[in-house]
PDB file of C-alpha atoms in Angstrom:
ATOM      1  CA  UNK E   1       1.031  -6.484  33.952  1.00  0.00           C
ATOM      2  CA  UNK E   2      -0.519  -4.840  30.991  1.00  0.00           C
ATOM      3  CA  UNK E   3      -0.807  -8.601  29.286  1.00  0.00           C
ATOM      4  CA  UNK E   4      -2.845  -9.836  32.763  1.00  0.00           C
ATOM      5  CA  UNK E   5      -4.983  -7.231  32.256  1.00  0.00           C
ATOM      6  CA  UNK E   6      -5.939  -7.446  28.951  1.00  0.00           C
ATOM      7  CA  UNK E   7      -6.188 -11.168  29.496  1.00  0.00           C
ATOM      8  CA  UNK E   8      -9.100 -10.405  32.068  1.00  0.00           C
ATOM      9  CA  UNK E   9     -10.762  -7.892  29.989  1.00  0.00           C
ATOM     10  CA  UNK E  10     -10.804 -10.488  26.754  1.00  0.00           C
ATOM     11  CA  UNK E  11     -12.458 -12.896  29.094  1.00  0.00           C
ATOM     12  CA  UNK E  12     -15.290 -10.774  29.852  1.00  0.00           C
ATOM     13  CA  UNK E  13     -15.699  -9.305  26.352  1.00  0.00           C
ATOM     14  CA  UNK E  14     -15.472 -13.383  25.538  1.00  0.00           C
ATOM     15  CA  UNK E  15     -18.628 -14.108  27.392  1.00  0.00           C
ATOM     16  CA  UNK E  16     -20.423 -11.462  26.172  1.00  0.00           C
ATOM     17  CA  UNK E  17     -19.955 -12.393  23.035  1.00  0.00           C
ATOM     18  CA  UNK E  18     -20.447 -15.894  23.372  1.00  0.00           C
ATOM     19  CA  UNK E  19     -23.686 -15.640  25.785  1.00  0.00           C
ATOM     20  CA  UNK E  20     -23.099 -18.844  27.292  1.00  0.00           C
ATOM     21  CA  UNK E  21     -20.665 -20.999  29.927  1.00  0.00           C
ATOM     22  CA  UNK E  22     -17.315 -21.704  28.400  1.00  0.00           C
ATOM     23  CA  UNK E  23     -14.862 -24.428  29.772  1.00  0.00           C
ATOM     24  CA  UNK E  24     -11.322 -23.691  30.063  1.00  0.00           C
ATOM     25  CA  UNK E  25     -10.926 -25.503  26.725  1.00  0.00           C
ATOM     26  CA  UNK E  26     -13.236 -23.128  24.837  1.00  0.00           C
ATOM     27  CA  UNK E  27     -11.795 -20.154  26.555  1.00  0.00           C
ATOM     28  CA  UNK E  28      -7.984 -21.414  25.166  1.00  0.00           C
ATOM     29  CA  UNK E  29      -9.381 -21.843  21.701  1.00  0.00           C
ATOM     30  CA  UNK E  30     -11.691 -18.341  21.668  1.00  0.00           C
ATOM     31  CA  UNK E  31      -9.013 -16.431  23.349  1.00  0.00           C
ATOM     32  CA  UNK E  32      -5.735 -17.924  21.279  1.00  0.00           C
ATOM     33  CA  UNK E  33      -3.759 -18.462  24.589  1.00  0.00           C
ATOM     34  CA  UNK E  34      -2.242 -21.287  26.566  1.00  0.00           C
ATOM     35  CA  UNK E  35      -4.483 -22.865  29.024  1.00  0.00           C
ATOM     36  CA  UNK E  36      -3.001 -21.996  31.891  1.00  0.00           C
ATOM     37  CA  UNK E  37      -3.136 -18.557  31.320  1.00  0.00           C
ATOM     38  CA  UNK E  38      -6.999 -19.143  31.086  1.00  0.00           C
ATOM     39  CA  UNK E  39      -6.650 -21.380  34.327  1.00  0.00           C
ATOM     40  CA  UNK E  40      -4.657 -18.318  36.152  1.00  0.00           C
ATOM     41  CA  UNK E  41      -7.158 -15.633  34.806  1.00  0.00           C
ATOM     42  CA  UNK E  42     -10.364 -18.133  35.926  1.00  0.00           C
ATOM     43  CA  UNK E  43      -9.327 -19.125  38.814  1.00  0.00           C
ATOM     44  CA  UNK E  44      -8.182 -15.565  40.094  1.00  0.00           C
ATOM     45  CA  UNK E  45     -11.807 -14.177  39.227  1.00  0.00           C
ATOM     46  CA  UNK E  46     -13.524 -16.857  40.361  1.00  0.00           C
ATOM     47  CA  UNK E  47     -11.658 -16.138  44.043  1.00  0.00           C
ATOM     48  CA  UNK E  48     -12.674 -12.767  44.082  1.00  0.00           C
ATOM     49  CA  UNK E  49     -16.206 -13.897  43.187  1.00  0.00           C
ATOM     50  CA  UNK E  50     -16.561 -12.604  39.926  1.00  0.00           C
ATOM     51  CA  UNK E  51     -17.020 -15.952  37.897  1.00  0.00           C
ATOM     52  CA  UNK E  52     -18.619 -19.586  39.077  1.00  0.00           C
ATOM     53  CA  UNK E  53     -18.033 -22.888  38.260  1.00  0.00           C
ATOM     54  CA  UNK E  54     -21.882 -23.861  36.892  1.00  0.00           C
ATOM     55  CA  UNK E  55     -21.191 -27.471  37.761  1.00  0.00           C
ATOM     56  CA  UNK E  56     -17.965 -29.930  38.427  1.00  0.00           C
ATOM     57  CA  UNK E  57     -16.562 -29.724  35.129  1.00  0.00           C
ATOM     58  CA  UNK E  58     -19.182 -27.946  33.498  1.00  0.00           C
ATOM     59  CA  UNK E  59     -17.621 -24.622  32.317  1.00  0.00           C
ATOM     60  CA  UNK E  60     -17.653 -20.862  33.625  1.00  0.00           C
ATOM     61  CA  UNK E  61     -19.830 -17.951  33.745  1.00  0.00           C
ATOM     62  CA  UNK E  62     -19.851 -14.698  34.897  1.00  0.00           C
ATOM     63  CA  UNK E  63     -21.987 -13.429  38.494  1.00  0.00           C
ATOM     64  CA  UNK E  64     -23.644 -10.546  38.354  1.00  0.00           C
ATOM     65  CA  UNK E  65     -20.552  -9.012  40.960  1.00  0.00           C
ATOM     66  CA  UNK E  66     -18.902  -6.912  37.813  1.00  0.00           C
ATOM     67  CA  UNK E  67     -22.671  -6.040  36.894  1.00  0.00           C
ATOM     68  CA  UNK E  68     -23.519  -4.594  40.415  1.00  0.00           C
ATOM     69  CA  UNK E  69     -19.399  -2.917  40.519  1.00  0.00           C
ATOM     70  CA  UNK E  70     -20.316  -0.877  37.120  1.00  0.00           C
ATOM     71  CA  UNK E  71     -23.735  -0.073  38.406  1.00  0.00           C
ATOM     72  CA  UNK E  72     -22.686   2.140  40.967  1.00  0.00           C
ATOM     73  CA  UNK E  73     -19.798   3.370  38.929  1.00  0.00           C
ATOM     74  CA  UNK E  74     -21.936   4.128  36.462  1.00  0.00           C
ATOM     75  CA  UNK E  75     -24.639   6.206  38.602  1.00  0.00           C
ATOM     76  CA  UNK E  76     -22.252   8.326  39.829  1.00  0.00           C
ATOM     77  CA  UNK E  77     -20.633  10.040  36.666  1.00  0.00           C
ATOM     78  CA  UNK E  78     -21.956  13.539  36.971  1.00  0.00           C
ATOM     79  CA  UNK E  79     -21.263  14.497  33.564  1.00  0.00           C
ATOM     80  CA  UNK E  80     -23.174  11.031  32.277  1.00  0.00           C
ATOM     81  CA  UNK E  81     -26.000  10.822  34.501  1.00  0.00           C
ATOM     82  CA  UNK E  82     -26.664  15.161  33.511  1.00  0.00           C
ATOM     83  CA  UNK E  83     -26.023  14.496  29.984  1.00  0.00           C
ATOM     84  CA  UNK E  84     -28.088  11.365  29.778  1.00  0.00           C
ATOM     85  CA  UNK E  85     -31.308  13.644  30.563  1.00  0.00           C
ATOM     86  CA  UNK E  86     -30.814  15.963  27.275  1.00  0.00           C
ATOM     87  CA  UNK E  87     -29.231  13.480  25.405  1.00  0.00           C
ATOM     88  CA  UNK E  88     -32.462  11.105  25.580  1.00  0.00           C
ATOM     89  CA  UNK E  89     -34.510  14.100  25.097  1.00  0.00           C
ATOM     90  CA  UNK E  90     -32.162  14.941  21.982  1.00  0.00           C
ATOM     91  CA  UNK E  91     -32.386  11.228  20.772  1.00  0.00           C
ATOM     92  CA  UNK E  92     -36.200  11.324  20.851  1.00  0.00           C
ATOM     93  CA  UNK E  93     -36.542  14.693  18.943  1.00  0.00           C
ATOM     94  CA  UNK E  94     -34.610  13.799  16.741  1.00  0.00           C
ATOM     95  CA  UNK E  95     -35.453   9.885  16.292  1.00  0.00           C
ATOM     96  CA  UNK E  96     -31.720   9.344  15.498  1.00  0.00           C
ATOM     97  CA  UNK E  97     -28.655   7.503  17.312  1.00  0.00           C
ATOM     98  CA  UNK E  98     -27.192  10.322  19.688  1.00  0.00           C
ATOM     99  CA  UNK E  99     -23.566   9.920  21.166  1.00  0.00           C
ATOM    100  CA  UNK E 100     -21.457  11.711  23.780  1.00  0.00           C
ATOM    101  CA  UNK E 101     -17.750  11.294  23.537  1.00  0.00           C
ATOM    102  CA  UNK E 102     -15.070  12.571  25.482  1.00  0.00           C
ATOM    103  CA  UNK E 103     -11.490  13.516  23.710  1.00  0.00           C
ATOM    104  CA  UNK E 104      -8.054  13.087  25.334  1.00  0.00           C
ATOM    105  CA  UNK E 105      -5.694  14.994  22.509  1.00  0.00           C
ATOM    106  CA  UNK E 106      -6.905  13.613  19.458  1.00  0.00           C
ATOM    107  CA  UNK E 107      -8.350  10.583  20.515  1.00  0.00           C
ATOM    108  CA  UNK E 108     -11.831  10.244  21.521  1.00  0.00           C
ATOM    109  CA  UNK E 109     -13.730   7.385  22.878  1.00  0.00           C
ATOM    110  CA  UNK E 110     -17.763   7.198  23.410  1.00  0.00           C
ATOM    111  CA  UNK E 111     -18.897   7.635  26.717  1.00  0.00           C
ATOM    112  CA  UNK E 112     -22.707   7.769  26.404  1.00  0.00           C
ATOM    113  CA  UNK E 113     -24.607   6.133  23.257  1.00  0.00           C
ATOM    114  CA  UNK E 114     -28.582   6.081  22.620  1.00  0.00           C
ATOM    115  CA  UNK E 115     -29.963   4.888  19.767  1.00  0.00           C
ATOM    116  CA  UNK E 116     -33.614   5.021  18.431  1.00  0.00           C
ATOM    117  CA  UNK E 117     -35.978   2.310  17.655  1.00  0.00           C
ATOM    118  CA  UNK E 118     -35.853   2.647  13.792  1.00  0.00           C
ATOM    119  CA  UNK E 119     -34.573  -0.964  12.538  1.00  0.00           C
ATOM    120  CA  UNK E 120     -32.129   1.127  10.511  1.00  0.00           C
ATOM    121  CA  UNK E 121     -29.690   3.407  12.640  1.00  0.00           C
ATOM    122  CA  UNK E 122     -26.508   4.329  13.118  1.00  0.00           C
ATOM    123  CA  UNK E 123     -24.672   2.188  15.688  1.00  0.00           C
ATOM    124  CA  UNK E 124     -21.431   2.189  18.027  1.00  0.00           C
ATOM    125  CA  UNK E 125     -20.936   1.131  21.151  1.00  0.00           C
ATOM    126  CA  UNK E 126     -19.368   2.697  24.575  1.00  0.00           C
ATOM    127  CA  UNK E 127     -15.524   2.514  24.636  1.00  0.00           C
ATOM    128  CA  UNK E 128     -15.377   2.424  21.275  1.00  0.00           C
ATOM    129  CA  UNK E 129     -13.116   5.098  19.489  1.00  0.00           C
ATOM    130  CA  UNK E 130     -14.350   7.678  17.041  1.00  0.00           C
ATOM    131  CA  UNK E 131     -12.991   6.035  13.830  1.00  0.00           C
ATOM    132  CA  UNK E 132     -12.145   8.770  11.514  1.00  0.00           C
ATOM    133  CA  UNK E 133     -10.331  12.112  13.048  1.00  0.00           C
ATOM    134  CA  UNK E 134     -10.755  13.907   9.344  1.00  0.00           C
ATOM    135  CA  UNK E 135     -14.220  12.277   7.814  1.00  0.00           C
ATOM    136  CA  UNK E 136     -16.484  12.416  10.820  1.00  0.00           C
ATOM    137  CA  UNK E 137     -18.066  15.239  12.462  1.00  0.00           C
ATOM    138  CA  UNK E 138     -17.271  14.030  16.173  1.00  0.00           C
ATOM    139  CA  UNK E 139     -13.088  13.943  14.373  1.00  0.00           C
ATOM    140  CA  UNK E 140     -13.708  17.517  12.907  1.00  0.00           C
ATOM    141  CA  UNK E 141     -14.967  18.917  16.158  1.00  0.00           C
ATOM    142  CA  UNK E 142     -12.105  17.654  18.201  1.00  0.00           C
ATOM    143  CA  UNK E 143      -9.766  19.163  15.474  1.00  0.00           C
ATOM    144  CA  UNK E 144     -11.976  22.917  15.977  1.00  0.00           C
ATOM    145  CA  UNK E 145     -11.354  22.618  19.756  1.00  0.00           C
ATOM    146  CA  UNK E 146      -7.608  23.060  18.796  1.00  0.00           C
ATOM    147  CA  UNK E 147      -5.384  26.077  18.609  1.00  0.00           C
ATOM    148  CA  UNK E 148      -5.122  27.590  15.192  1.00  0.00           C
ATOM    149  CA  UNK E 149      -1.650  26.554  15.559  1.00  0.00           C
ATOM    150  CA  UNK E 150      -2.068  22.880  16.182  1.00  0.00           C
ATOM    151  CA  UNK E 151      -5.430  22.480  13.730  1.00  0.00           C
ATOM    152  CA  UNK E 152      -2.802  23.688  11.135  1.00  0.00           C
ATOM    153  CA  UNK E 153       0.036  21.228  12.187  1.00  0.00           C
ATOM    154  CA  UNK E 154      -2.067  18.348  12.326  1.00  0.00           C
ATOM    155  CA  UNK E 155      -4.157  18.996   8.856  1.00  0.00           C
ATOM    156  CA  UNK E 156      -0.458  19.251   7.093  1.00  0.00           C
ATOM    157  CA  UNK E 157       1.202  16.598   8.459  1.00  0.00           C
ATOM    158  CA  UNK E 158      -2.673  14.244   7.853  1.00  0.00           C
ATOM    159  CA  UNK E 159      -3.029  11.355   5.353  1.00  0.00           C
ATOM    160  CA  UNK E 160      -6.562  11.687   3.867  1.00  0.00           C
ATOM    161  CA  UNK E 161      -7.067   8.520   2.551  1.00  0.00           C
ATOM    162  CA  UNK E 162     -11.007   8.719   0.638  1.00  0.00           C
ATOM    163  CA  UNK E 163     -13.527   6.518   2.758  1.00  0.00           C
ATOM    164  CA  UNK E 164     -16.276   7.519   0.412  1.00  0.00           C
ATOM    165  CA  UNK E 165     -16.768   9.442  -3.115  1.00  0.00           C
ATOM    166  CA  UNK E 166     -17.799  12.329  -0.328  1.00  0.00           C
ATOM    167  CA  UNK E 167     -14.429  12.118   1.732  1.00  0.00           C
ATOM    168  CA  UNK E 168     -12.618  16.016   1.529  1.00  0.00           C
ATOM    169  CA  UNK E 169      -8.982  14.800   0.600  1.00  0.00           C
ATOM    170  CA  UNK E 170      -7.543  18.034  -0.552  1.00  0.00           C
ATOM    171  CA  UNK E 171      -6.193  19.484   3.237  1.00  0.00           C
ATOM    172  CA  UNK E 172      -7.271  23.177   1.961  1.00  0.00           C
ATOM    173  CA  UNK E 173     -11.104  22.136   1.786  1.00  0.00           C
ATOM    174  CA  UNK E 174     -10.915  20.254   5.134  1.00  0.00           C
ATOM    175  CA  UNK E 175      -9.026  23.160   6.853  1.00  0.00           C
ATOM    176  CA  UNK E 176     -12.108  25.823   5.545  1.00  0.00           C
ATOM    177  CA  UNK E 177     -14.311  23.263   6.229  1.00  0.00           C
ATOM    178  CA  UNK E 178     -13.332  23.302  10.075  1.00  0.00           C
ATOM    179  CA  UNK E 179     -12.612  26.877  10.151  1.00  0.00           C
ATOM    180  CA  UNK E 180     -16.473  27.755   9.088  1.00  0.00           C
ATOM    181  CA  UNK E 181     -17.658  24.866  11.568  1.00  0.00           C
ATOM    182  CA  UNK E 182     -15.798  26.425  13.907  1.00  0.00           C
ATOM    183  CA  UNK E 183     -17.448  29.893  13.481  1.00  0.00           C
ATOM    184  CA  UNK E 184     -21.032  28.528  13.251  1.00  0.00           C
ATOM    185  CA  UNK E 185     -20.738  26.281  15.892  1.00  0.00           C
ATOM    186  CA  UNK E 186     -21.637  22.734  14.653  1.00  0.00           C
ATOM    187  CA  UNK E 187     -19.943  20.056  12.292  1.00  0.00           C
ATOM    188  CA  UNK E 188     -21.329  18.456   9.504  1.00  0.00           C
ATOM    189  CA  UNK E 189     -20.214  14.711   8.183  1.00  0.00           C
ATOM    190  CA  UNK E 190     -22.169  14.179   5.047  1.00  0.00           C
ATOM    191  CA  UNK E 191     -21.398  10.930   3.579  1.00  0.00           C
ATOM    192  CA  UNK E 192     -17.505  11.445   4.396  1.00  0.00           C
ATOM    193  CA  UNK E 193     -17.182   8.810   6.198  1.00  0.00           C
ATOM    194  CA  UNK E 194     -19.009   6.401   5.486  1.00  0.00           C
ATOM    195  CA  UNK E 195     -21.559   5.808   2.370  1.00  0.00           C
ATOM    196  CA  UNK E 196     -25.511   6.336   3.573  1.00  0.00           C
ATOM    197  CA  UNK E 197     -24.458   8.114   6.859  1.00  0.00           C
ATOM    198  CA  UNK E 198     -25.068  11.544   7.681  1.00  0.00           C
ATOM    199  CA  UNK E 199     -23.790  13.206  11.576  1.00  0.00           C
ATOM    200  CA  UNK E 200     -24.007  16.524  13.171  1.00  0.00           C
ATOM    201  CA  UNK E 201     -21.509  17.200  16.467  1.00  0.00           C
ATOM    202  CA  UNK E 202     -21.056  19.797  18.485  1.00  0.00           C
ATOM    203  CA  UNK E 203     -18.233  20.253  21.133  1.00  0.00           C
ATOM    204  CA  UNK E 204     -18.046  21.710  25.006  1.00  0.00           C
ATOM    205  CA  UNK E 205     -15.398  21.634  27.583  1.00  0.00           C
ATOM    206  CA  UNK E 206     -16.258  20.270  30.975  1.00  0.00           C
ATOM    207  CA  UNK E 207     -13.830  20.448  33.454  1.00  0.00           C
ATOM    208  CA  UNK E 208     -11.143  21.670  30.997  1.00  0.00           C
ATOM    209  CA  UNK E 209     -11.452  18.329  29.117  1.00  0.00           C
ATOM    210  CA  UNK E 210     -12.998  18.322  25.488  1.00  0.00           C
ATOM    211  CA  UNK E 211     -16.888  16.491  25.032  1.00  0.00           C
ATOM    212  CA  UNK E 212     -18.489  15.909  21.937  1.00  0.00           C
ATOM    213  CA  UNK E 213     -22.340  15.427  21.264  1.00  0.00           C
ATOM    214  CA  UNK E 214     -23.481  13.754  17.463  1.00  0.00           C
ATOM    215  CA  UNK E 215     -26.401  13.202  16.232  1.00  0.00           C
ATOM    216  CA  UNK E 216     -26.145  10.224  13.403  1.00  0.00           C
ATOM    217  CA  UNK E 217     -28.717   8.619  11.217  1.00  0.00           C
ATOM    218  CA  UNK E 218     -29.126   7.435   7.311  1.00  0.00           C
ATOM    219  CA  UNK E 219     -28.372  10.231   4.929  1.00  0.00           C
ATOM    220  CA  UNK E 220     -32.254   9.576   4.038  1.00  0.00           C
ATOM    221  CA  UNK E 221     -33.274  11.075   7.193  1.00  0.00           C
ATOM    222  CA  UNK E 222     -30.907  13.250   8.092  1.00  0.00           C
ATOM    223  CA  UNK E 223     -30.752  15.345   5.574  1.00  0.00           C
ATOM    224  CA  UNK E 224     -33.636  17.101   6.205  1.00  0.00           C
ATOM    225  CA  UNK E 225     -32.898  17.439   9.889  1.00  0.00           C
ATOM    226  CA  UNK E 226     -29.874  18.600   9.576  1.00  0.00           C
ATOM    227  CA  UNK E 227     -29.921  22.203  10.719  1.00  0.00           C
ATOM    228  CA  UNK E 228     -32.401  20.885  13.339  1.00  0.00           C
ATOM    229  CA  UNK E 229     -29.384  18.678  14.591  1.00  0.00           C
ATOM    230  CA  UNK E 230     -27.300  21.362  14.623  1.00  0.00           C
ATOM    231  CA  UNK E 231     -29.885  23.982  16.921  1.00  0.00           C
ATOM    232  CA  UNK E 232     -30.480  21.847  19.171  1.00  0.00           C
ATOM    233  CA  UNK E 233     -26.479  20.037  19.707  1.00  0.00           C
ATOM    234  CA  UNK E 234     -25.439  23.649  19.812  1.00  0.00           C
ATOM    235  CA  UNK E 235     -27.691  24.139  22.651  1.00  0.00           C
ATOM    236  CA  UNK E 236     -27.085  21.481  24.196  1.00  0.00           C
ATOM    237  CA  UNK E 237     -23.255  22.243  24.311  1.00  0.00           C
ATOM    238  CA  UNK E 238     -23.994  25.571  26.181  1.00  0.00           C
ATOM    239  CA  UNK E 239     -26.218  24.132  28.769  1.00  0.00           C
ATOM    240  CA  UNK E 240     -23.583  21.249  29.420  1.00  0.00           C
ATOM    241  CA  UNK E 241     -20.589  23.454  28.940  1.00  0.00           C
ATOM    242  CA  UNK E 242     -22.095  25.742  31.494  1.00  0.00           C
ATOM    243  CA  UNK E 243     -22.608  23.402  34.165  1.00  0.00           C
ATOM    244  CA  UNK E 244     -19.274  22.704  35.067  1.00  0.00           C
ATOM    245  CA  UNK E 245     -18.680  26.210  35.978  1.00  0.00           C
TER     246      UNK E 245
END
């Protein structure tokens, strides 16, 4: 079952990559799979409305049904549609790329992303996982929302491999590093991760489930906006972590 999902999902991400109708042919060579797996997934979606034949042998494209579906999902997150107020307010003071992310453990995904109109920004997308648990400041915070027990456990038992000439390798400076972040309130990735980039996070629990808010931008920028970041994300935290009690 997992495989038939997955199947479905690569279709979609398929056409949004590709912008553009897609015979069954295209979809076998784009997706790597036999054609009849493409004819089962097709056909199945197309049933339930979700795709159209543009013409008799003329390829596939999506409706706007799975369009409309995440519209109404989307409108009624309460956590997203709050957050998406401050955030925006957040992303204009700061005339950075801001990002919510939710963590499950010590995995974290992006839930909410708004980016600024600078041609150079920092960029991820929604869905996407927070790539470094020990470089980036969204990873750090998710590490400071753990017991001192577990921080400890994870730190020693961590690869560090160096993503950057900036990357803290040695577990002792990483482990202070969180610990003071922890006290103060905010994170700070300063090239760690990767070279050029600068973020800020701070982290709240809503509904006894960890959230992270980053501000990210060129080190060029940042740097002089960095305790700014950090005022305002810490804020930001209280007001959201509030709300959900």
């Amino acid at each position: 079952m997992s495989k038939i999902v997955e199947r479905t999902l690569d279709v979609f991400e398929m056409f949004a990559a590709e912008k553009r109708r897609l015979s069954l042919t295209d979809m076998k060579r784009l997706l790597g799979i036999p054609i009849s797996s493409c004819y089962d997934v097709i056909h199945t979606l197309e049933a339930r409305g979700y795709v159209y034949e543009t013409a008799p042998r003329a390829g596939y494209y999506p409706t706007r049904r799975l369009y409309n579906i995440a519209e109404v999902i989307a409108s009624h997150d309460s956590l997203v549609q709050r957050a998406a107020v401050l955030l925006g307010k957040l992303k204009d003071d700061m005339g950075e790329t801001v990002t919510l992310a939710k963590a499950t453990g010590t995995r974290a995904i992006y839930l909410l992303v708004m980016e600024p109109e600078h041609p150079i920004r920092y960029s991820v997308t929604v869905g996407a996982e927070i790539h470094s648990l020990f470089a980036t400041s969204a990873g750090k915070a998710i590490l400071g929302s753990l017991s001192e027990e577990a921080l400890e456990e994870c730190i020693q038992s961590a690869k560090l491999p160096r993503l950057t000439h900036k990357t803290l390798t040695a577990k002792s400076k990483l482990l202070a590093d969180i610990r003071l972040s922890r006290v103060r309130g905010w994170y700070l990735n300063r090239e760690e991760s990767i070279e050029g980039v600068v973020t800020v996070s701070g982290v709240f629990t809503w509904n006894n489930a960890v959230h992270i808010i980053t501000v990210a931008g060129p080190a060029t920028r940042m740097e002089e906006k960095i305790q700014s970041a950090a005022q305002q994300i810490t804020q930001l935290c209280k007001k959201l972590g509030d709300a959900s009690d």
